[in-house]
Amino acid sequence: MDSIVQVPTNVLGYLQEQQTLTLATTSPDGSPRANTFLFVPDGQKLSFWTRPNSASARNVVERP
């Protein structure tokens, strides 16, 4: 799944110094979910991997 978001320069600088992120999403009933991922910053792109059928992936696709 690819999603493009404009990220402010100061945020990109901060991300260059980090190794993990916590992604918060919501389920169809509005319940919160947060998971920690390793990620790779690459300019304006932020790449991380999760199983396509995971709750986090479904939540991102259904409620970006």
PDB file of C-alpha atoms in Angstrom:
ATOM      1  CA  MET A   1       0.000   0.000   0.000  1.00  0.00           C
ATOM      2  CA  ASP A   2       1.418   3.373  -0.970  1.00  0.00           C
ATOM      3  CA  SER A   3       0.299   6.632   0.560  1.00  0.00           C
ATOM      4  CA  ILE A   4       1.928  10.017  -0.018  1.00  0.00           C
ATOM      5  CA  VAL A   5       1.804  12.728   2.655  1.00  0.00           C
ATOM      6  CA  GLN A   6       3.727  16.013   2.694  1.00  0.00           C
ATOM      7  CA  VAL A   7       5.939  15.966   5.783  1.00  0.00           C
ATOM      8  CA  PRO A   8       7.363  19.206   7.268  1.00  0.00           C
ATOM      9  CA  THR A   9      11.164  19.561   7.066  1.00  0.00           C
ATOM     10  CA  ASN A  10      11.646  19.634  10.844  1.00  0.00           C
ATOM     11  CA  VAL A  11       9.742  16.344  11.141  1.00  0.00           C
ATOM     12  CA  LEU A  12      11.902  14.756   8.432  1.00  0.00           C
ATOM     13  CA  GLY A  13      15.026  15.798  10.344  1.00  0.00           C
ATOM     14  CA  TYR A  14      13.678  14.260  13.532  1.00  0.00           C
ATOM     15  CA  LEU A  15      12.778  11.020  11.754  1.00  0.00           C
ATOM     16  CA  GLN A  16      16.315  10.708  10.347  1.00  0.00           C
ATOM     17  CA  GLU A  17      17.500  10.298  13.951  1.00  0.00           C
ATOM     18  CA  GLN A  18      14.949   7.628  14.912  1.00  0.00           C
ATOM     19  CA  GLN A  19      14.644   3.883  14.316  1.00  0.00           C
ATOM     20  CA  THR A  20      11.102   3.097  15.430  1.00  0.00           C
ATOM     21  CA  LEU A  21       7.676   4.650  15.156  1.00  0.00           C
ATOM     22  CA  THR A  22       4.407   4.025  16.929  1.00  0.00           C
ATOM     23  CA  LEU A  23       1.494   3.987  14.511  1.00  0.00           C
ATOM     24  CA  ALA A  24      -1.925   4.655  16.012  1.00  0.00           C
ATOM     25  CA  THR A  25      -5.025   3.612  14.078  1.00  0.00           C
ATOM     26  CA  THR A  26      -8.685   2.964  14.839  1.00  0.00           C
ATOM     27  CA  SER A  27     -10.783  -0.131  14.236  1.00  0.00           C
ATOM     28  CA  PRO A  28     -14.150  -0.036  12.432  1.00  0.00           C
ATOM     29  CA  ASP A  29     -15.898   0.428  15.809  1.00  0.00           C
ATOM     30  CA  GLY A  30     -13.539   3.280  16.760  1.00  0.00           C
ATOM     31  CA  SER A  31     -11.344   1.323  19.160  1.00  0.00           C
ATOM     32  CA  PRO A  32      -7.762   2.622  19.229  1.00  0.00           C
ATOM     33  CA  ARG A  33      -4.811   0.434  18.274  1.00  0.00           C
ATOM     34  CA  ALA A  34      -1.116   1.310  18.472  1.00  0.00           C
ATOM     35  CA  ASN A  35       1.811  -0.744  17.216  1.00  0.00           C
ATOM     36  CA  THR A  36       5.543  -0.082  17.097  1.00  0.00           C
ATOM     37  CA  PHE A  37       7.391  -0.594  13.808  1.00  0.00           C
ATOM     38  CA  LEU A  38      10.960  -0.331  12.580  1.00  0.00           C
ATOM     39  CA  PHE A  39      11.054   2.084   9.669  1.00  0.00           C
ATOM     40  CA  VAL A  40      13.322   3.559   7.032  1.00  0.00           C
ATOM     41  CA  PRO A  41      13.130   7.280   6.222  1.00  0.00           C
ATOM     42  CA  ASP A  42      14.030   8.118   2.614  1.00  0.00           C
ATOM     43  CA  GLY A  43      13.547  11.777   1.783  1.00  0.00           C
ATOM     44  CA  GLN A  44       9.790  12.411   1.730  1.00  0.00           C
ATOM     45  CA  LYS A  45       9.052   8.680   2.036  1.00  0.00           C
ATOM     46  CA  LEU A  46       8.690   6.672   5.199  1.00  0.00           C
ATOM     47  CA  SER A  47       8.715   2.908   4.684  1.00  0.00           C
ATOM     48  CA  PHE A  48       7.719   0.213   7.135  1.00  0.00           C
ATOM     49  CA  TRP A  49       6.427  -3.290   6.747  1.00  0.00           C
ATOM     50  CA  THR A  50       3.410  -5.020   8.245  1.00  0.00           C
ATOM     51  CA  ARG A  51       1.518  -8.077   7.129  1.00  0.00           C
ATOM     52  CA  PRO A  52      -1.135  -7.072   4.580  1.00  0.00           C
ATOM     53  CA  ASN A  53      -3.872  -8.841   6.536  1.00  0.00           C
ATOM     54  CA  SER A  54      -2.884  -7.386   9.931  1.00  0.00           C
ATOM     55  CA  ALA A  55      -5.315  -5.187  11.858  1.00  0.00           C
ATOM     56  CA  SER A  56      -2.953  -2.214  11.488  1.00  0.00           C
ATOM     57  CA  ALA A  57      -2.782  -2.590   7.695  1.00  0.00           C
ATOM     58  CA  ARG A  58      -6.562  -2.980   7.398  1.00  0.00           C
ATOM     59  CA  ASN A  59      -7.122   0.067   9.607  1.00  0.00           C
ATOM     60  CA  VAL A  60      -4.770   2.229   7.526  1.00  0.00           C
ATOM     61  CA  VAL A  61      -6.410   1.144   4.264  1.00  0.00           C
ATOM     62  CA  GLU A  62      -9.954   1.627   5.572  1.00  0.00           C
ATOM     63  CA  ARG A  63      -9.323   4.870   7.501  1.00  0.00           C
ATOM     64  CA  PRO A  64      -6.225   6.653   6.176  1.00  0.00           C
TER      65      PRO A  64
END
